[in-house]
Amino acid sequence: MTKVDLSVNFAGLQMKNPVTTASGTFAARESGEFYDISRLGAVITKGVAAEPWQGNPTPRIAETYGGMLNAVGLQNPGAEEYIKKELGYLKDFDVPVIANLAGHSIEEYCAVTEMLNDTDVAMYELNISCPNVKLGGIGFGTDPKMAAEVTEAVKKVSRKPLIVKLTPNVTDITAIAKAVESAGADAVSLINTLLGMRIDLRSKRPLLANGTGGFSGPAVKPVAIRMVYQVRRAISLPILGLGGIMTGEDAAEFLMAGADAVAVGTAALVDPTAPVDVVEGLKAFMEREGYENIAALKAAFKG
Amino acid sequence: MKKISVAGIKENMLIAPDIYRMELELSEDINALPGQFVNVYLDDGAHLLPRPISICRAEDNRLTLVYRAVGVGTKIMAGLTEGDTLRVSDPLGNGFTLPESGTVLLVGGGVGVPPMLGTAIAAKAKGLNVIAAHGYRSELFLKEEFERVGQLLIATDDGSAGYHGTVVELLRSSDIPADTTVLSCGPKPMLKALVQYCEEKGLPVQVSLEERMGCGFGACVGCVCKLNQNGNIVQKRVCKDGPVFNGSEVIF
Ligand SMILES: Cc1cc2nc3c(=O)[nH]c(=O)nc-3n(C[C@H](O)[C@H](O)[C@H](O)COP(=O)(O)OP(=O)(O)OC[C@H]3O[C@@H](n4cnc5c(N)ncnc54)[C@H](O)[C@@H]3O)c2cc1C
Ligand SMILES: Cc1cc2nc3c(=O)[nH]c(=O)nc-3n(C[C@H](O)[C@H](O)[C@H](O)COP(=O)(O)O)c2cc1C
Ligand code: FES
């Protein structure tokens, strides 16, 4: 059996393994009731804005075949509360924290960035792609010029490496990836959720109070793999790959497609221990297949 | 650590039209508070989200769930038989807070009746006076089980048994002691009417709410409800901060 080294260096961040949590599907206390979060390469926390956001009315969740829709609408308690409660709790764990940032405007994105600059957060992930918030998100992530503008503005005030999270709801994701690369992003993550909708045939209304919502889970994996593959060929920044990862083999598929690290999202809602199970599954897969490290696994891809 | 366990099905019986009682056996003893629920996982690869089902009874390593087959998940559950297995979470949520003394009035509506049974048994064990008042569409279930614990009042929508009308109308025509704490689980219109009744009577009331869930353990903020706490409107997670809330704070 091959001895496996799972560690990676992701945009300067040393990680014991390439597995992290997808934003919005991890809460330190609650997820930590099911597994030791220090076993993960990093954790990405739920989207946080400078001020508290109420989010959308309920129902916010709907099931779909092999996945789910969510329209949480980025409900969050604001940066001050986040620093106290979430970061305060995460201090005691041996795991780097990546803060996912939300905003309705460039000013708001910069405000939350500045509020977190003096914390222990290792890295930022800029959510320019959440499809739920009518006022903002969607505009930035779907237009190369606006995506570059917000990246540049946040990069200017940020004292930490910056991942820019891309939305799949575009015609050509490589155009956005190139735009944020030239604007100074240190890495990209993809994919955020796909815009979806379901209708309740009994009430004849959308299942979600918001009408539409973000589609995630194993059903979206092929779309995510294709996009990681395309972006890998278009830019040279490190890529955090996510979208439908349920198992260690799924993670390996993302790494071969071009990702340098991965995140587990919906899987962790439907099975709370999924992130650590993916770490173990990836390790077992690499032992079985004879990959000594992540670089070797990535290099084996023939596509 | 909390966990998801594989439970063996000992019995899965139809006890009223579309209503099933499932007896599960786990490898370890269950420590449940009255009013808590478990997440049931279907594991068919397609229907991924957990189904939250209230704990009807938990004794040693035995867990009883009573559920209505309404949609794809509960119909899959209804098709399982003795010897099959099902993955279930540890007990989740906060549960009811029993008073130190006096009377508890347990008000259940439809599949809100099952969690009141474990609550009734816990209340009786604590030496409280137990009255149950249940509203059914038509056919009754868990009637004998409740009669063994305390007084049982029944209302049916169609008048086929007990009082013809809603359970809150039934309460209005009954004598409820002044030292009563009301604990309830059922459809929102029933809870809303009940809270109004309790406010008129000056009785404290706790209600168990339902909401669509993503995770069922507090991670996704999918399941919020709104409370009015001294004039401040706050959002709480039904799965983690609830499902039981102070009825007078709930914004229906
Ligand atoms: C805390 C709590 C305790 C519950 N206890 C019981 C119980 O003891 N007995 C019982 O019969 N039912 C109970 N329910 C309702 C039960 O969860 C739903 O009937 C069940 O999830 C329906 O699943 P389905 O796949 O059959 O329906 P579908 O409509 O196919 O389900 C689709 C999705 O919607 C969700 N959903 C549908 N109806 C509800 C609902 N009423 N509440 C929450 N989510 C829903 C499902 O979980 C699933 O994710 C409880 C709900 C909550 C929130
Ligand atoms: C309930 C829920 C909440 C989410 N919240 C956020 C968020 O706050 N910020 C963000 O960038 N992405 C958010 N996402 C998107 C996920 O991080 C991830 O990009 C997407 O779900 C695809 O991965 P998955 O299929 O593994 O879930 C959320 C997803 C879900 C299901
Ligand atoms: S269902 Fe995820 S927080 Fe309640």
XYZ file of C-alpha atoms and ligand atoms in Angstrom:
643
model
C 0.000 0.000 0.000
C 1.348 3.409 -1.001
C 2.144 5.881 1.758
C 0.134 8.960 0.897
C 0.899 12.623 1.564
C -2.350 14.585 1.296
C -0.912 18.025 2.088
C -1.152 20.888 -0.382
C -0.111 24.484 -0.571
C -3.081 26.440 -1.851
C -2.214 30.007 -2.875
C 0.287 30.199 -0.036
C -1.939 28.464 2.527
C -0.439 25.266 3.887
C -3.215 22.657 4.237
C -2.885 19.165 5.757
C -5.213 17.881 3.065
C -6.981 19.514 0.120
C -10.488 19.237 1.611
C -12.447 22.170 2.971
C -16.104 23.017 3.571
C -18.282 24.859 1.054
C -19.556 28.175 2.326
C -23.063 28.090 3.750
C -22.997 24.394 4.522
C -20.718 24.545 7.546
C -21.210 26.080 10.987
C -18.361 25.593 13.443
C -20.343 24.598 16.526
C -23.054 22.610 14.796
C -20.853 20.738 12.300
C -18.283 20.275 15.051
C -20.815 18.242 17.022
C -20.377 15.482 14.434
C -16.611 15.411 13.736
C -13.304 16.965 14.729
C -12.996 19.920 12.389
C -9.223 19.998 12.894
C -9.081 17.026 10.537
C -9.941 19.254 7.568
C -7.452 21.107 5.378
C -9.346 24.341 6.046
C -12.881 25.487 6.760
C -14.786 28.022 4.720
C -17.410 29.746 6.815
C -20.846 31.005 5.817
C -21.084 34.223 3.807
C -20.667 37.243 6.049
C -21.391 40.900 5.316
C -20.415 44.079 7.134
C -23.926 44.423 8.601
C -26.508 41.720 9.496
C -28.711 40.419 6.652
C -32.217 38.986 7.195
C -32.172 36.601 4.236
C -35.258 35.384 2.370
C -38.664 34.245 3.664
C -39.317 30.511 4.099
C -39.566 27.963 2.547
C -35.893 28.418 1.729
C -35.162 24.797 0.888
C -36.528 22.398 -1.723
C -35.414 18.944 -2.694
C -34.581 18.032 -6.281
C -33.563 14.738 -7.826
C -29.974 14.186 -6.638
C -29.689 17.662 -5.192
C -31.422 20.604 -3.608
C -32.416 24.211 -4.111
C -31.677 26.844 -1.493
C -32.759 30.435 -1.206
C -31.362 31.266 2.214
C -30.553 34.703 0.843
C -27.274 35.008 2.740
C -28.847 35.501 6.146
C -25.910 36.367 8.391
C -25.349 38.140 11.699
C -22.841 40.688 10.347
C -19.063 40.839 10.722
C -18.973 41.969 14.357
C -21.043 39.022 15.582
C -19.180 36.663 13.209
C -15.824 37.681 14.701
C -17.107 37.130 18.232
C -19.104 33.928 17.792
C -17.756 31.982 14.807
C -14.098 33.056 14.791
C -14.013 33.087 18.585
C -15.101 29.448 18.609
C -12.805 28.381 15.748
C -9.713 29.751 17.579
C -9.407 26.524 19.547
C -9.090 24.327 16.464
C -6.003 23.549 14.454
C -7.560 24.502 11.132
C -7.140 27.557 8.888
C -10.295 29.617 8.406
C -11.321 31.038 5.046
C -13.981 33.747 5.401
C -16.586 33.950 2.643
C -17.506 37.590 2.025
C -20.827 38.964 0.830
C -21.902 42.425 -0.176
C -24.513 44.362 -2.120
C -21.996 46.876 -3.475
C -18.257 47.359 -3.874
C -18.310 49.553 -0.764
C -19.966 46.804 1.286
C -17.500 44.161 0.065
C -14.613 46.447 1.029
C -16.188 47.238 4.409
C -16.416 43.587 5.482
C -12.895 42.939 4.182
C -11.504 45.731 6.314
C -13.421 44.546 9.360
C -11.805 41.098 9.071
C -8.270 42.227 8.223
C -7.174 42.172 11.878
C -8.593 38.718 12.632
C -6.975 35.265 12.430
C -8.741 34.524 9.146
C -6.193 32.940 6.783
C -7.818 33.863 3.498
C -10.873 35.463 1.983
C -13.307 33.972 -0.496
C -15.229 36.674 -2.294
C -18.763 35.570 -3.138
C -19.549 37.580 -6.232
C -21.855 34.868 -7.447
C -24.661 34.098 -5.036
C -27.765 34.034 -7.225
C -30.192 34.698 -4.392
C -29.762 38.302 -3.533
C -31.754 40.458 -5.864
C -29.835 43.586 -5.131
C -26.261 42.546 -5.791
C -24.270 39.325 -6.186
C -25.572 38.243 -9.518
C -24.499 41.406 -11.335
C -20.860 41.230 -10.257
C -20.299 37.580 -11.079
C -21.913 37.498 -14.478
C -20.123 40.454 -16.061
C -16.324 40.294 -16.589
C -15.895 44.029 -16.146
C -17.829 44.206 -12.866
C -16.166 41.032 -11.580
C -12.763 42.607 -12.224
C -13.804 45.876 -10.598
C -14.921 44.306 -7.328
C -11.873 42.003 -7.252
C -9.533 44.940 -7.726
C -11.268 47.068 -5.097
C -11.258 44.290 -2.466
C -7.687 43.313 -3.321
C -6.636 46.893 -2.646
C -7.958 46.894 0.943
C -7.343 43.206 1.712
C -4.377 42.136 3.801
C -5.009 38.444 3.134
C -4.918 36.254 0.023
C -8.129 36.504 -1.986
C -10.071 33.677 -3.632
C -12.807 34.861 -5.997
C -15.778 32.491 -6.181
C -17.278 32.194 -9.648
C -20.880 31.639 -10.611
C -21.735 28.964 -13.183
C -24.697 31.031 -14.416
C -22.770 32.517 -17.329
C -22.229 31.688 -20.985
C -18.439 31.561 -20.726
C -16.938 31.076 -17.280
C -13.380 31.431 -18.629
C -14.033 35.072 -19.512
C -14.882 35.836 -15.866
C -11.934 33.747 -14.632
C -9.521 35.678 -16.875
C -11.001 38.988 -15.777
C -10.530 38.301 -12.052
C -7.043 36.905 -12.682
C -5.949 40.128 -14.336
C -7.627 42.104 -11.551
C -5.291 40.501 -9.013
C -7.182 37.536 -7.515
C -4.889 35.016 -5.794
C -7.123 32.030 -6.576
C -10.588 31.186 -7.872
C -13.215 28.809 -6.527
C -15.975 27.219 -8.579
C -18.795 26.489 -8.834
C -21.356 28.369 -6.835
C -24.951 27.139 -7.201
C -26.811 26.941 -10.522
C -29.970 28.992 -10.681
C -32.964 26.658 -10.468
C -36.673 26.476 -9.747
C -39.360 23.993 -8.733
C -43.139 24.256 -8.701
C -45.511 22.622 -6.229
C -48.263 21.091 -8.346
C -50.714 21.133 -5.447
C -50.435 24.810 -4.529
C -49.440 25.748 -8.107
C -46.752 28.011 -6.675
C -42.958 27.855 -6.633
C -41.710 25.582 -3.828
C -39.379 28.336 -2.645
C -40.828 31.552 -1.250
C -38.167 33.377 -3.241
C -39.346 31.727 -6.484
C -35.902 30.634 -7.653
C -32.947 29.244 -5.736
C -29.446 27.846 -6.011
C -29.160 24.264 -7.240
C -26.429 22.134 -5.654
C -25.572 18.553 -4.798
C -24.352 15.500 -6.735
C -26.633 16.270 -9.691
C -24.509 19.338 -10.573
C -21.128 17.597 -10.457
C -20.629 17.107 -14.232
C -21.251 20.820 -14.827
C -18.737 21.711 -12.130
C -16.100 19.288 -13.459
C -16.488 20.701 -16.959
C -16.089 24.260 -15.689
C -13.016 23.460 -13.558
C -11.501 21.775 -16.633
C -12.201 24.827 -18.828
C -10.923 27.337 -16.264
C -7.758 25.258 -15.692
C -6.931 25.742 -19.365
C -7.730 29.460 -19.323
C -5.828 30.791 -16.280
C -2.872 29.833 -14.118
C -4.293 30.694 -10.657
C -4.905 27.934 -8.110
C -8.444 26.531 -8.297
C -10.692 25.422 -5.432
C -13.125 22.980 -7.031
C -16.584 22.224 -5.702
C -20.060 21.246 -6.791
C -21.601 17.910 -5.883
C -18.661 16.246 -4.149
C -20.001 13.321 -2.106
C -17.002 10.961 -1.932
C -13.210 10.803 -2.051
C -13.450 9.649 -5.675
C -15.512 12.741 -6.527
C -12.748 14.877 -4.984
C -10.125 12.995 -7.048
C -12.131 13.747 -10.183
C -12.016 17.492 -9.418
C -8.269 17.335 -8.750
C -7.671 15.612 -12.091
C -9.861 18.158 -13.853
C -7.557 20.888 -12.587
C -8.529 21.786 -9.028
C -5.784 22.252 -6.417
C -8.113 21.890 -3.444
C -11.794 20.960 -3.062
C -14.802 21.843 -0.925
C -17.695 19.697 0.278
C -21.085 21.426 0.454
C -24.496 19.817 0.100
C -23.018 16.424 1.024
C -22.345 17.837 4.495
C -25.992 18.763 4.922
C -27.240 15.330 3.954
C -24.498 13.570 5.918
C -22.900 15.755 8.570
C -19.549 13.918 8.564
C -19.152 14.094 4.762
C -16.110 16.454 4.753
C -13.977 14.109 6.874
C -15.365 11.097 5.025
C -14.141 12.712 1.794
C -10.654 13.143 3.333
C -10.606 9.458 4.294
C -12.077 8.394 0.960
C -9.496 10.376 -0.992
C -6.702 8.891 1.083
C -8.007 5.362 0.560
C -8.376 5.978 -3.175
C -4.802 7.267 -3.477
C -3.412 4.355 -1.440
C -5.266 1.905 -3.639
C -4.254 3.554 -6.897
C -0.667 4.265 -5.875
C -0.624 8.077 -5.860
C 1.950 9.313 -3.351
C 0.726 12.873 -3.258
C -1.840 15.263 -4.736
C 0.585 16.456 -7.421
C 0.997 12.877 -8.664
C -2.771 12.391 -8.797
C -3.213 15.618 -10.754
C -0.368 14.796 -13.125
C -1.928 11.440 -13.986
C -4.807 13.082 -15.867
C -4.647 12.336 -19.591
C -7.361 14.673 -20.840
C -19.986 13.410 19.299
C -23.397 13.310 17.670
C -23.841 10.682 15.014
C -26.045 9.041 12.430
C -26.779 5.398 13.233
C -28.069 2.446 11.302
C -31.268 1.281 12.955
C -32.970 -2.068 12.476
C -36.683 -2.014 11.768
C -38.556 -4.242 14.207
C -42.048 -3.313 13.075
C -43.642 -0.932 10.590
C -47.382 -1.070 10.956
C -50.321 0.781 9.431
C -52.283 2.083 12.443
C -54.758 4.415 10.678
C -55.236 5.410 7.020
C -51.774 6.519 5.784
C -50.417 6.550 9.357
C -47.596 4.165 10.254
C -45.915 3.244 13.489
C -42.288 2.256 13.052
C -40.329 0.557 15.820
C -36.575 0.888 15.442
C -33.765 -0.795 17.330
C -30.423 0.949 17.684
C -27.107 -0.418 18.882
C -26.960 2.057 21.774
C -29.437 3.561 24.225
C -31.155 6.752 23.117
C -31.140 9.806 25.357
C -34.053 11.859 24.135
C -35.952 14.774 25.613
C -39.716 14.929 25.026
C -40.398 16.889 21.824
C -37.047 16.202 20.144
C -36.905 14.740 16.638
C -34.617 12.589 14.524
C -33.504 13.012 10.937
C -34.414 10.011 8.816
C -32.161 9.443 5.787
C -33.583 7.653 2.766
C -30.253 6.704 1.161
C -31.733 6.068 -2.279
C -29.225 8.391 -3.968
C -31.974 10.667 -5.274
C -33.880 12.032 -2.293
C -31.028 13.370 -0.267
C -32.522 15.673 2.332
C -33.205 14.329 5.804
C -36.847 13.799 6.813
C -37.383 15.220 10.289
C -39.691 12.965 12.334
C -40.591 13.548 15.972
C -39.682 11.000 18.567
C -42.926 9.394 19.668
C -41.204 7.232 22.259
C -37.631 6.383 23.142
C -36.900 3.667 25.661
C -33.471 2.083 26.079
C -32.314 1.412 22.504
C -35.853 1.375 21.078
C -37.210 4.275 19.088
C -40.831 4.664 17.996
C -41.755 6.963 15.114
C -45.324 7.583 13.976
C -45.628 9.215 10.589
C -48.061 9.963 7.806
C -47.129 8.742 4.310
C -47.546 11.994 2.414
C -44.741 12.253 -0.120
C -41.943 10.330 -1.709
C -39.829 9.933 1.436
C -42.488 8.876 3.872
C -43.865 6.509 1.208
C -40.427 4.903 0.912
C -40.466 4.559 4.710
C -43.930 3.001 4.574
C -42.604 0.340 2.190
C -39.919 -0.881 4.602
C -40.482 -4.014 6.625
C -39.055 -5.882 9.591
C -35.416 -6.697 9.002
C -34.766 -3.648 6.795
C -32.514 -0.892 8.081
C -32.792 2.887 8.101
C -30.251 5.546 9.023
C -31.396 7.959 11.719
C -29.657 10.779 13.565
C -29.293 11.144 17.300
C -32.132 13.162 18.893
C -32.044 16.763 17.661
C -33.560 20.078 18.733
C -34.502 21.387 22.157
C -37.719 19.613 23.180
C -40.457 20.706 25.599
C -39.701 22.119 29.042
C -41.914 20.422 31.619
C -43.137 22.519 34.552
C -42.073 21.587 38.085
C -45.631 20.973 39.240
C -49.271 21.288 38.295
C -51.032 20.180 35.132
C -49.737 19.756 31.603
C -52.214 19.976 28.772
C -50.799 18.239 25.713
C -52.457 19.366 22.512
C -51.709 17.369 19.356
C -53.062 17.827 15.881
C -52.690 15.103 13.222
C -49.091 13.913 13.090
C -48.431 16.387 15.886
C -50.026 13.798 18.193
C -47.074 11.310 18.255
C -44.471 13.501 20.040
C -47.044 14.238 22.745
C -47.000 10.576 23.822
C -43.354 10.560 24.948
C -44.030 13.942 26.522
C -47.068 12.580 28.381
C -45.088 9.644 29.735
C -42.252 11.933 30.894
C -44.759 14.324 32.503
C -46.505 11.507 34.365
C -43.155 10.146 35.568
C -42.453 13.621 36.968
C -45.706 13.476 38.940
C -47.597 16.019 36.869
C -51.309 15.870 36.181
C -51.618 14.949 32.470
C -54.474 15.950 30.168
C -54.221 15.286 26.433
C -56.467 16.933 23.869
C -56.054 15.767 20.302
C -57.468 16.852 16.996
C -57.758 14.285 14.206
C -59.085 14.516 10.660
C -61.195 11.420 11.124
C -59.533 8.197 12.215
C -57.874 8.084 15.647
C -54.450 6.692 16.460
C -52.444 6.227 19.693
C -55.714 6.537 21.648
C -55.146 3.623 24.048
C -51.551 4.674 24.643
C -52.690 8.117 25.828
C -55.576 6.773 27.882
C -53.036 4.756 29.875
C -51.235 7.955 30.906
C -53.987 10.442 31.662
C -57.243 12.055 30.670
C -57.842 12.188 26.883
C -60.097 14.637 25.049
C -60.723 14.072 21.357
C -61.936 16.238 18.520
C -62.398 15.176 14.897
C -62.923 17.328 11.823
C -65.774 15.088 10.637
C -67.336 14.332 14.019
C -66.719 10.575 13.647
C -65.362 10.462 17.209
C -65.387 12.821 20.171
C -66.100 16.496 19.687
C -67.152 17.584 16.173
C -64.825 20.502 15.396
C -61.361 21.724 16.155
C -59.420 20.826 19.256
C -59.250 24.489 20.303
C -63.055 24.750 20.123
C -63.146 21.614 22.273
C -60.859 23.253 24.854
C -63.097 26.296 24.951
C -65.948 24.071 26.078
C -63.841 22.132 28.617
C -62.675 22.852 32.160
C -58.930 23.399 32.154
C -57.283 23.874 35.576
C -55.654 27.236 36.284
C -52.252 25.635 37.076
C -51.941 24.308 33.503
C -48.941 24.542 31.188
C -49.847 23.890 27.547
C -47.494 21.958 25.267
C -48.477 21.513 21.640
C -47.520 20.157 18.236
C -49.666 20.344 15.123
C -50.537 22.371 12.031
C -49.916 26.119 12.131
C -53.580 27.237 12.124
C -54.206 25.027 15.160
C -51.149 26.373 16.980
C -52.143 29.929 16.206
C -55.671 29.453 17.543
C -54.292 27.634 20.574
C -51.863 30.429 21.431
C -54.742 32.886 21.237
C -56.810 30.696 23.565
C -53.910 30.420 26.022
C -53.366 34.156 26.015
C -57.036 34.720 26.833
C -56.811 32.179 29.670
C -53.412 33.354 30.865
C -51.825 29.921 30.386
C -48.161 29.503 29.384
C -47.841 27.660 26.061
C -44.982 25.991 24.196
C -45.441 25.077 20.527
C -43.436 22.767 18.266
C -43.021 24.195 14.749
C -42.360 22.650 11.330
C -40.244 24.066 8.544
C -38.505 22.747 5.410
C -35.024 21.671 6.374
C -31.731 21.435 4.556
C -29.546 19.853 7.208
C -31.718 19.448 10.302
C -28.782 20.126 12.663
C -28.281 23.870 12.546
C -25.689 24.366 9.795
C -27.596 25.796 6.819
C -30.049 28.364 8.259
C -32.679 26.956 5.917
C -35.392 26.439 8.520
C -35.899 29.751 10.280
C -39.026 31.043 11.995
C -39.670 34.549 13.303
C -40.116 35.376 16.986
C -41.108 38.583 18.691
C -38.914 38.809 21.795
C -39.920 41.902 23.757
C -40.512 43.891 20.598
C -37.380 42.640 18.800
C -38.056 40.503 15.742
C -35.512 37.677 15.701
C -35.043 34.672 13.410
C -34.465 31.270 14.989
C -33.628 27.901 13.455
C -36.488 25.445 13.927
C -34.094 22.471 13.879
C -31.571 23.748 16.405
C -33.110 26.572 18.480
C -36.475 24.755 18.294
C -38.583 22.967 17.229
C -40.225 24.049 20.513
C -40.722 27.768 21.109
C -42.583 29.955 23.558
C -45.982 30.208 21.846
C -46.518 33.823 22.824
C -43.329 34.830 20.954
C -44.012 33.013 17.680
C -45.026 35.167 14.725
C -47.386 32.910 12.782
C -39.499 18.899 13.704
C -40.438 18.127 12.801
C -41.039 16.970 13.295
C -41.898 16.238 12.471
N -42.476 15.111 12.992
C -43.297 14.369 12.245
C -43.896 13.183 12.757
O -43.663 12.794 13.913
N -44.713 12.479 11.946
C -44.976 12.873 10.673
O -45.735 12.194 9.985
N -44.435 13.984 10.162
C -43.598 14.749 10.904
N -43.038 15.884 10.375
C -43.317 16.207 8.989
C -42.394 15.369 8.089
O -41.061 15.828 8.227
C -42.799 15.469 6.613
O -44.079 14.947 6.461
C -41.841 14.691 5.732
O -40.580 15.318 5.699
C -42.388 14.567 4.320
O -41.434 13.927 3.532
P -41.852 13.272 2.143
O -40.603 12.884 1.452
O -42.828 12.206 2.366
O -42.600 14.456 1.407
P -42.135 15.304 0.149
O -43.134 16.370 -0.019
O -41.831 14.428 -0.993
O -40.801 15.944 0.701
C -40.023 16.842 -0.051
C -39.163 17.640 0.890
O -39.962 18.503 1.691
C -39.802 18.229 3.065
N -41.109 18.313 3.736
C -42.313 17.961 3.219
N -43.291 18.182 4.112
C -42.709 18.693 5.217
C -43.192 19.137 6.473
N -44.474 19.090 6.794
N -42.292 19.610 7.381
C -40.982 19.660 7.084
N -40.474 19.252 5.896
C -41.323 18.778 4.987
C -39.226 16.839 3.123
O -38.474 16.602 4.291
C -38.368 16.805 1.889
O -37.134 17.463 2.100
C -42.176 16.655 11.166
C -41.580 17.813 10.676
C -40.721 18.558 11.478
C -40.087 19.787 10.940
C -27.728 26.070 2.008
C -26.602 26.623 1.181
C -26.053 27.880 1.515
C -25.022 28.422 0.757
N -24.482 29.616 1.131
C -23.418 30.121 0.456
C -22.770 31.329 0.894
O -23.122 31.917 1.915
N -21.726 31.809 0.136
C -21.272 31.151 -0.987
O -20.321 31.608 -1.612
N -21.858 29.994 -1.395
C -22.898 29.461 -0.707
N -23.469 28.262 -1.126
C -22.923 27.557 -2.288
C -21.952 26.451 -1.876
O -20.854 26.964 -1.151
C -21.422 25.661 -3.097
O -20.750 26.550 -3.960
C -22.519 24.978 -3.891
O -23.513 24.489 -3.038
C -22.008 23.821 -4.758
O -21.388 22.830 -3.994
P -22.153 21.500 -3.445
O -22.849 20.891 -4.606
O -21.068 20.656 -2.856
O -23.104 21.997 -2.414
C -24.511 27.712 -0.374
C -25.060 26.458 -0.690
C -26.078 25.903 0.070
C -26.627 24.558 -0.307
S -32.276 22.799 8.536
Fe -30.268 23.552 8.363
S -30.286 25.015 9.979
Fe -32.174 24.040 10.278
